[in-house]
PDB file of C-alpha atoms in Angstrom:
ATOM      1  CA  UNK A   1       0.000   0.000   0.000  1.00 92.00           C
ATOM      2  CA  UNK A   2       1.253   3.474  -0.861  1.00 91.00           C
ATOM      3  CA  UNK A   3       0.196   6.487   1.196  1.00 90.00           C
ATOM      4  CA  UNK A   4       1.322  10.100   0.796  1.00 87.00           C
ATOM      5  CA  UNK A   5       4.064   9.551   3.410  1.00 86.00           C
ATOM      6  CA  UNK A   6       4.799   5.821   3.520  1.00 88.00           C
ATOM      7  CA  UNK A   7       5.202   2.585   1.618  1.00 89.00           C
ATOM      8  CA  UNK A   8       3.455  -0.194   3.609  1.00 92.00           C
ATOM      9  CA  UNK A   9       4.033  -3.919   3.260  1.00 93.00           C
ATOM     10  CA  UNK A  10       1.388  -6.084   5.002  1.00 94.00           C
ATOM     11  CA  UNK A  11       1.316  -9.853   5.544  1.00 94.00           C
ATOM     12  CA  UNK A  12       0.267 -12.447   8.079  1.00 93.00           C
ATOM     13  CA  UNK A  13       2.531 -14.978   9.747  1.00 92.00           C
ATOM     14  CA  UNK A  14       0.568 -18.222  10.076  1.00 92.00           C
ATOM     15  CA  UNK A  15       1.801 -20.833  12.552  1.00 89.00           C
ATOM     16  CA  UNK A  16       0.233 -24.281  12.574  1.00 87.00           C
ATOM     17  CA  UNK A  17       1.903 -26.640  15.081  1.00 83.00           C
ATOM     18  CA  UNK A  18       3.028 -30.015  13.813  1.00 80.00           C
ATOM     19  CA  UNK A  19       3.265 -32.845  16.380  1.00 77.00           C
ATOM     20  CA  UNK A  20       6.928 -33.631  17.045  1.00 72.00           C
ATOM     21  CA  UNK A  21       7.501 -37.336  16.661  1.00 70.00           C
ATOM     22  CA  UNK A  22       3.914 -38.158  17.651  1.00 64.00           C
ATOM     23  CA  UNK A  23       0.771 -37.695  15.581  1.00 71.00           C
ATOM     24  CA  UNK A  24      -1.611 -37.504  18.529  1.00 83.00           C
ATOM     25  CA  UNK A  25      -0.661 -34.529  20.743  1.00 84.00           C
ATOM     26  CA  UNK A  26       0.760 -31.025  20.346  1.00 84.00           C
ATOM     27  CA  UNK A  27       2.240 -28.662  22.922  1.00 84.00           C
ATOM     28  CA  UNK A  28       1.763 -25.325  21.151  1.00 84.00           C
ATOM     29  CA  UNK A  29      -1.253 -23.483  19.791  1.00 86.00           C
ATOM     30  CA  UNK A  30      -1.882 -22.215  16.255  1.00 88.00           C
ATOM     31  CA  UNK A  31      -1.420 -18.486  15.768  1.00 90.00           C
ATOM     32  CA  UNK A  32      -1.912 -15.801  13.129  1.00 92.00           C
ATOM     33  CA  UNK A  33       0.333 -12.777  13.613  1.00 91.00           C
ATOM     34  CA  UNK A  34      -0.361  -9.719  11.440  1.00 93.00           C
ATOM     35  CA  UNK A  35       2.798  -7.937  10.282  1.00 93.00           C
ATOM     36  CA  UNK A  36       3.166  -4.457   8.785  1.00 92.00           C
ATOM     37  CA  UNK A  37       6.384  -2.756   7.714  1.00 92.00           C
ATOM     38  CA  UNK A  38       6.175   1.014   7.237  1.00 90.00           C
ATOM     39  CA  UNK A  39       8.867   2.715   5.163  1.00 87.00           C
ATOM     40  CA  UNK A  40       8.979   6.517   4.780  1.00 87.00           C
ATOM     41  CA  UNK A  41       8.634   7.413   1.108  1.00 82.00           C
ATOM     42  CA  UNK A  42      11.547   9.791   1.366  1.00 76.00           C
ATOM     43  CA  UNK A  43      14.256   8.207   3.493  1.00 61.00           C
ATOM     44  CA  UNK A  44      17.185   5.780   3.479  1.00 57.00           C
ATOM     45  CA  UNK A  45      16.227   2.098   3.598  1.00 53.00           C
ATOM     46  CA  UNK A  46      18.651  -0.370   5.205  1.00 60.00           C
ATOM     47  CA  UNK A  47      18.906  -4.057   4.350  1.00 59.00           C
ATOM     48  CA  UNK A  48      20.423  -4.963   7.723  1.00 61.00           C
ATOM     49  CA  UNK A  49      18.986  -8.156   9.227  1.00 62.00           C
ATOM     50  CA  UNK A  50      16.174  -8.029  11.778  1.00 56.00           C
ATOM     51  CA  UNK A  51      16.501 -10.137  14.925  1.00 58.00           C
ATOM     52  CA  UNK A  52      13.116 -10.215  16.698  1.00 55.00           C
ATOM     53  CA  UNK A  53      12.692 -11.552  20.229  1.00 54.00           C
ATOM     54  CA  UNK A  54       9.634 -13.739  20.568  1.00 50.00           C
ATOM     55  CA  UNK A  55       7.725 -14.583  23.712  1.00 45.00           C
ATOM     56  CA  UNK A  56       6.263 -18.110  23.815  1.00 45.00           C
ATOM     57  CA  UNK A  57       2.701 -18.218  22.499  1.00 40.00           C
ATOM     58  CA  UNK A  58       0.681 -20.032  25.166  1.00 37.00           C
ATOM     59  CA  UNK A  59      -3.043 -19.547  25.323  1.00 34.00           C
ATOM     60  CA  UNK A  60      -4.786 -22.913  25.211  1.00 30.00           C
ATOM     61  CA  UNK A  61      -5.926 -24.263  28.575  1.00 32.00           C
ATOM     62  CA  UNK A  62      -5.742 -27.891  29.620  1.00 31.00           C
ATOM     63  CA  UNK A  63      -7.855 -29.410  32.398  1.00 31.00           C
ATOM     64  CA  UNK A  64      -6.972 -32.649  34.164  1.00 29.00           C
ATOM     65  CA  UNK A  65      -9.447 -35.093  35.722  1.00 29.00           C
ATOM     66  CA  UNK A  66      -8.282 -36.263  39.143  1.00 29.00           C
ATOM     67  CA  UNK A  67      -8.382 -39.759  40.568  1.00 32.00           C
ATOM     68  CA  UNK A  68      -8.268 -40.929  44.162  1.00 31.00           C
ATOM     69  CA  UNK A  69      -4.642 -41.998  44.425  1.00 56.00           C
ATOM     70  CA  UNK A  70      -3.147 -39.726  41.788  1.00 71.00           C
ATOM     71  CA  UNK A  71      -2.958 -36.014  42.635  1.00 82.00           C
ATOM     72  CA  UNK A  72      -1.769 -32.853  40.900  1.00 81.00           C
ATOM     73  CA  UNK A  73       0.664 -30.837  43.000  1.00 82.00           C
ATOM     74  CA  UNK A  74       2.347 -27.430  42.635  1.00 79.00           C
ATOM     75  CA  UNK A  75       6.003 -27.102  41.655  1.00 84.00           C
ATOM     76  CA  UNK A  76       7.283 -27.535  45.216  1.00 85.00           C
ATOM     77  CA  UNK A  77       5.227 -30.748  45.672  1.00 87.00           C
ATOM     78  CA  UNK A  78       3.960 -29.285  48.971  1.00 86.00           C
ATOM     79  CA  UNK A  79       0.211 -29.986  48.784  1.00 87.00           C
ATOM     80  CA  UNK A  80      -2.537 -30.890  46.359  1.00 87.00           C
ATOM     81  CA  UNK A  81      -2.975 -28.235  43.674  1.00 87.00           C
ATOM     82  CA  UNK A  82      -6.237 -26.300  43.904  1.00 87.00           C
ATOM     83  CA  UNK A  83      -6.694 -25.815  40.162  1.00 88.00           C
ATOM     84  CA  UNK A  84      -6.674 -28.371  37.347  1.00 87.00           C
ATOM     85  CA  UNK A  85      -6.238 -25.720  34.637  1.00 91.00           C
ATOM     86  CA  UNK A  86      -2.885 -25.461  32.853  1.00 91.00           C
ATOM     87  CA  UNK A  87      -1.465 -23.500  29.943  1.00 91.00           C
ATOM     88  CA  UNK A  88       0.579 -25.154  27.244  1.00 91.00           C
ATOM     89  CA  UNK A  89       4.202 -24.653  28.220  1.00 91.00           C
ATOM     90  CA  UNK A  90       3.537 -25.465  31.868  1.00 93.00           C
ATOM     91  CA  UNK A  91       4.469 -28.710  33.631  1.00 94.00           C
ATOM     92  CA  UNK A  92       1.986 -31.071  35.291  1.00 94.00           C
ATOM     93  CA  UNK A  93       3.289 -32.408  38.624  1.00 95.00           C
ATOM     94  CA  UNK A  94       1.709 -35.761  39.486  1.00 95.00           C
ATOM     95  CA  UNK A  95       2.021 -37.622  42.763  1.00 94.00           C
ATOM     96  CA  UNK A  96       0.787 -41.199  43.170  1.00 93.00           C
ATOM     97  CA  UNK A  97       0.595 -42.630  46.669  1.00 90.00           C
ATOM     98  CA  UNK A  98      -0.910 -45.532  48.581  1.00 86.00           C
ATOM     99  CA  UNK A  99      -1.971 -45.909  52.209  1.00 79.00           C
ATOM    100  CA  UNK A 100       0.325 -48.567  53.708  1.00 74.00           C
ATOM    101  CA  UNK A 101      -0.982 -48.226  57.251  1.00 73.00           C
ATOM    102  CA  UNK A 102      -1.948 -51.878  57.694  1.00 70.00           C
ATOM    103  CA  UNK A 103       0.531 -53.454  55.286  1.00 74.00           C
ATOM    104  CA  UNK A 104       4.133 -54.499  55.150  1.00 82.00           C
ATOM    105  CA  UNK A 105       6.295 -51.762  53.528  1.00 88.00           C
ATOM    106  CA  UNK A 106       5.302 -51.328  49.878  1.00 89.00           C
ATOM    107  CA  UNK A 107       6.856 -49.709  46.814  1.00 94.00           C
ATOM    108  CA  UNK A 108       4.427 -47.998  44.434  1.00 94.00           C
ATOM    109  CA  UNK A 109       4.706 -48.038  40.639  1.00 96.00           C
ATOM    110  CA  UNK A 110       2.745 -46.381  37.832  1.00 96.00           C
ATOM    111  CA  UNK A 111       2.172 -49.098  35.263  1.00 96.00           C
ATOM    112  CA  UNK A 112       0.643 -46.784  32.649  1.00 96.00           C
ATOM    113  CA  UNK A 113      -1.146 -43.443  32.249  1.00 97.00           C
ATOM    114  CA  UNK A 114      -3.495 -42.750  29.348  1.00 97.00           C
ATOM    115  CA  UNK A 115      -4.917 -39.360  28.335  1.00 96.00           C
ATOM    116  CA  UNK A 116      -8.336 -39.316  26.622  1.00 96.00           C
ATOM    117  CA  UNK A 117     -11.085 -36.837  25.737  1.00 95.00           C
ATOM    118  CA  UNK A 118     -13.691 -38.762  27.760  1.00 95.00           C
ATOM    119  CA  UNK A 119     -13.626 -40.619  31.103  1.00 95.00           C
ATOM    120  CA  UNK A 120     -13.501 -43.904  29.148  1.00 95.00           C
ATOM    121  CA  UNK A 121      -9.836 -44.877  29.021  1.00 94.00           C
ATOM    122  CA  UNK A 122     -10.555 -47.065  26.010  1.00 95.00           C
ATOM    123  CA  UNK A 123     -11.900 -44.195  23.905  1.00 95.00           C
ATOM    124  CA  UNK A 124     -10.165 -42.695  20.883  1.00 94.00           C
ATOM    125  CA  UNK A 125      -8.086 -40.625  20.424  1.00 94.00           C
ATOM    126  CA  UNK A 126      -5.835 -41.568  23.303  1.00 95.00           C
ATOM    127  CA  UNK A 127      -2.246 -40.931  24.291  1.00 96.00           C
ATOM    128  CA  UNK A 128      -0.324 -43.208  26.673  1.00 97.00           C
ATOM    129  CA  UNK A 129       2.446 -41.066  28.152  1.00 97.00           C
ATOM    130  CA  UNK A 130       3.485 -43.814  30.584  1.00 98.00           C
ATOM    131  CA  UNK A 131       3.406 -47.314  29.119  1.00 97.00           C
ATOM    132  CA  UNK A 132       5.073 -50.734  29.070  1.00 97.00           C
ATOM    133  CA  UNK A 133       4.955 -51.260  32.851  1.00 97.00           C
ATOM    134  CA  UNK A 134       6.540 -48.008  33.975  1.00 98.00           C
ATOM    135  CA  UNK A 135       8.279 -46.405  30.966  1.00 98.00           C
ATOM    136  CA  UNK A 136       7.670 -42.636  30.764  1.00 98.00           C
ATOM    137  CA  UNK A 137       7.659 -42.678  26.953  1.00 97.00           C
ATOM    138  CA  UNK A 138       6.556 -39.020  26.662  1.00 96.00           C
ATOM    139  CA  UNK A 139      10.089 -38.001  27.700  1.00 96.00           C
ATOM    140  CA  UNK A 140      11.460 -39.325  24.403  1.00 95.00           C
ATOM    141  CA  UNK A 141       9.651 -36.670  22.335  1.00 94.00           C
ATOM    142  CA  UNK A 142      11.748 -33.725  21.147  1.00 90.00           C
ATOM    143  CA  UNK A 143       9.422 -31.141  22.729  1.00 88.00           C
ATOM    144  CA  UNK A 144       9.082 -32.847  26.148  1.00 93.00           C
ATOM    145  CA  UNK A 145      11.116 -32.990  29.372  1.00 94.00           C
ATOM    146  CA  UNK A 146       8.816 -35.425  31.182  1.00 96.00           C
ATOM    147  CA  UNK A 147      10.488 -37.488  33.913  1.00 97.00           C
ATOM    148  CA  UNK A 148      10.008 -39.478  37.102  1.00 98.00           C
ATOM    149  CA  UNK A 149      11.328 -37.574  40.145  1.00 97.00           C
ATOM    150  CA  UNK A 150      14.284 -39.255  41.816  1.00 96.00           C
ATOM    151  CA  UNK A 151      14.763 -40.029  44.639  1.00 96.00           C
ATOM    152  CA  UNK A 152      11.284 -40.801  45.901  1.00 96.00           C
ATOM    153  CA  UNK A 153      10.034 -38.994  49.009  1.00 94.00           C
ATOM    154  CA  UNK A 154       8.928 -42.428  50.311  1.00 92.00           C
ATOM    155  CA  UNK A 155       8.771 -45.924  48.852  1.00 93.00           C
ATOM    156  CA  UNK A 156       4.962 -45.782  48.778  1.00 91.00           C
ATOM    157  CA  UNK A 157       4.999 -42.465  46.844  1.00 94.00           C
ATOM    158  CA  UNK A 158       6.006 -41.843  43.216  1.00 96.00           C
ATOM    159  CA  UNK A 159       6.196 -38.383  41.659  1.00 96.00           C
ATOM    160  CA  UNK A 160       6.498 -37.507  37.975  1.00 97.00           C
ATOM    161  CA  UNK A 161       6.415 -34.372  35.839  1.00 97.00           C
ATOM    162  CA  UNK A 162       4.813 -34.198  32.376  1.00 96.00           C
ATOM    163  CA  UNK A 163       4.789 -31.244  29.983  1.00 95.00           C
ATOM    164  CA  UNK A 164       1.227 -30.008  29.363  1.00 94.00           C
ATOM    165  CA  UNK A 165      -0.277 -31.087  26.043  1.00 93.00           C
ATOM    166  CA  UNK A 166      -3.555 -31.149  24.127  1.00 93.00           C
ATOM    167  CA  UNK A 167      -4.899 -33.411  21.426  1.00 93.00           C
ATOM    168  CA  UNK A 168      -4.134 -32.223  17.912  1.00 91.00           C
ATOM    169  CA  UNK A 169      -7.216 -30.813  16.206  1.00 87.00           C
ATOM    170  CA  UNK A 170      -9.355 -30.833  19.366  1.00 88.00           C
ATOM    171  CA  UNK A 171     -10.944 -27.625  20.621  1.00 86.00           C
ATOM    172  CA  UNK A 172     -12.490 -28.837  23.899  1.00 85.00           C
ATOM    173  CA  UNK A 173      -9.290 -28.393  25.948  1.00 86.00           C
ATOM    174  CA  UNK A 174     -10.508 -31.001  28.443  1.00 92.00           C
ATOM    175  CA  UNK A 175      -8.317 -34.041  29.047  1.00 94.00           C
ATOM    176  CA  UNK A 176      -8.954 -37.040  31.274  1.00 95.00           C
ATOM    177  CA  UNK A 177      -5.964 -38.938  32.657  1.00 95.00           C
ATOM    178  CA  UNK A 178      -6.358 -42.522  33.870  1.00 95.00           C
ATOM    179  CA  UNK A 179      -3.388 -44.164  35.581  1.00 94.00           C
ATOM    180  CA  UNK A 180      -3.009 -47.823  36.511  1.00 94.00           C
ATOM    181  CA  UNK A 181      -1.002 -48.151  39.722  1.00 93.00           C
ATOM    182  CA  UNK A 182       0.426 -51.198  41.427  1.00 92.00           C
ATOM    183  CA  UNK A 183       2.628 -52.047  44.396  1.00 91.00           C
ATOM    184  CA  UNK A 184       5.261 -54.603  45.267  1.00 91.00           C
ATOM    185  CA  UNK A 185       6.915 -55.385  48.566  1.00 91.00           C
ATOM    186  CA  UNK A 186       9.493 -52.693  49.289  1.00 92.00           C
ATOM    187  CA  UNK A 187      12.276 -55.267  49.705  1.00 93.00           C
ATOM    188  CA  UNK A 188      11.549 -56.812  46.289  1.00 95.00           C
ATOM    189  CA  UNK A 189      14.114 -55.587  43.716  1.00 96.00           C
ATOM    190  CA  UNK A 190      12.650 -53.713  40.711  1.00 97.00           C
ATOM    191  CA  UNK A 191      12.280 -55.791  37.543  1.00 97.00           C
ATOM    192  CA  UNK A 192      10.904 -55.482  34.007  1.00 96.00           C
ATOM    193  CA  UNK A 193       7.302 -55.369  35.258  1.00 96.00           C
ATOM    194  CA  UNK A 194       7.907 -53.286  38.409  1.00 97.00           C
ATOM    195  CA  UNK A 195       9.916 -50.208  37.522  1.00 97.00           C
ATOM    196  CA  UNK A 196       9.883 -46.436  36.999  1.00 98.00           C
ATOM    197  CA  UNK A 197      12.064 -45.492  34.023  1.00 98.00           C
ATOM    198  CA  UNK A 198      12.737 -42.049  32.501  1.00 98.00           C
ATOM    199  CA  UNK A 199      14.496 -41.267  29.229  1.00 97.00           C
ATOM    200  CA  UNK A 200      17.641 -39.157  29.630  1.00 96.00           C
ATOM    201  CA  UNK A 201      18.174 -37.144  26.433  1.00 94.00           C
ATOM    202  CA  UNK A 202      21.728 -36.129  27.416  1.00 93.00           C
ATOM    203  CA  UNK A 203      22.908 -39.742  27.587  1.00 95.00           C
ATOM    204  CA  UNK A 204      20.266 -41.092  25.181  1.00 95.00           C
ATOM    205  CA  UNK A 205      19.578 -43.847  27.720  1.00 96.00           C
ATOM    206  CA  UNK A 206      16.752 -45.002  29.959  1.00 97.00           C
ATOM    207  CA  UNK A 207      17.374 -44.626  33.699  1.00 97.00           C
ATOM    208  CA  UNK A 208      15.391 -46.166  36.590  1.00 98.00           C
ATOM    209  CA  UNK A 209      14.351 -44.355  39.770  1.00 98.00           C
ATOM    210  CA  UNK A 210      15.793 -47.353  41.592  1.00 96.00           C
ATOM    211  CA  UNK A 211      17.336 -50.652  40.560  1.00 94.00           C
ATOM    212  CA  UNK A 212      19.842 -51.437  37.849  1.00 95.00           C
ATOM    213  CA  UNK A 213      19.658 -49.952  34.352  1.00 95.00           C
ATOM    214  CA  UNK A 214      18.768 -53.309  32.782  1.00 96.00           C
ATOM    215  CA  UNK A 215      15.228 -53.117  34.236  1.00 97.00           C
ATOM    216  CA  UNK A 216      14.616 -50.352  31.655  1.00 97.00           C
ATOM    217  CA  UNK A 217      15.966 -52.335  28.698  1.00 96.00           C
ATOM    218  CA  UNK A 218      12.488 -53.244  27.429  1.00 96.00           C
ATOM    219  CA  UNK A 219      11.459 -49.544  27.270  1.00 97.00           C
ATOM    220  CA  UNK A 220      13.593 -49.095  24.171  1.00 92.00           C
ATOM    221  CA  UNK A 221      12.090 -52.218  22.579  1.00 92.00           C
ATOM    222  CA  UNK A 222       8.599 -51.024  23.652  1.00 92.00           C
ATOM    223  CA  UNK A 223       7.710 -54.530  24.760  1.00 93.00           C
ATOM    224  CA  UNK A 224       7.835 -55.472  28.424  1.00 92.00           C
TER     225      UNK A 224
END
């Protein structure tokens, strides 16, 4: 556009997030950013490069459905979180625990956790971010830092952090999380079916919260 004083270039920057390594969930929201460049009609124009500083675009809210023995906690893990609303870019802090008052000492494990759009854990679409008897597979994605927290506060408590996500193409912003928990005797060594394994991107290896590294070997094969 040409005005009496300026030459104006107008365009729109369209961002459509593409799931990174997984076709089911995304961690950023689509955006349309209008851009206008105004140049004085009588002035010097420089071709020097522009280096903009961008703030993360986070606007989509995610709600989490709570279950009796799995709670959402704040960053300091101090108490149950009052709100189940998150923005993309935030981290969900989960704590699973079991009452061992009348039992021999127990160690708690999270066998799997599945996110769905309805309370039915068998519904579609679904995203299992913990799978294969205790492998936090979400941590393998390029845009995730999800991990089990080590060491545990107690043997009958397991904490884990998962980067907030939403289902690709879904506008409801409501997610249900169903986790299957199990316990073993605390003096029983971890094994392929009783483990809590996180993926360490720095070493490109799976690491257990406790036990030897070989208990995580089946996480890479995705068959336990």
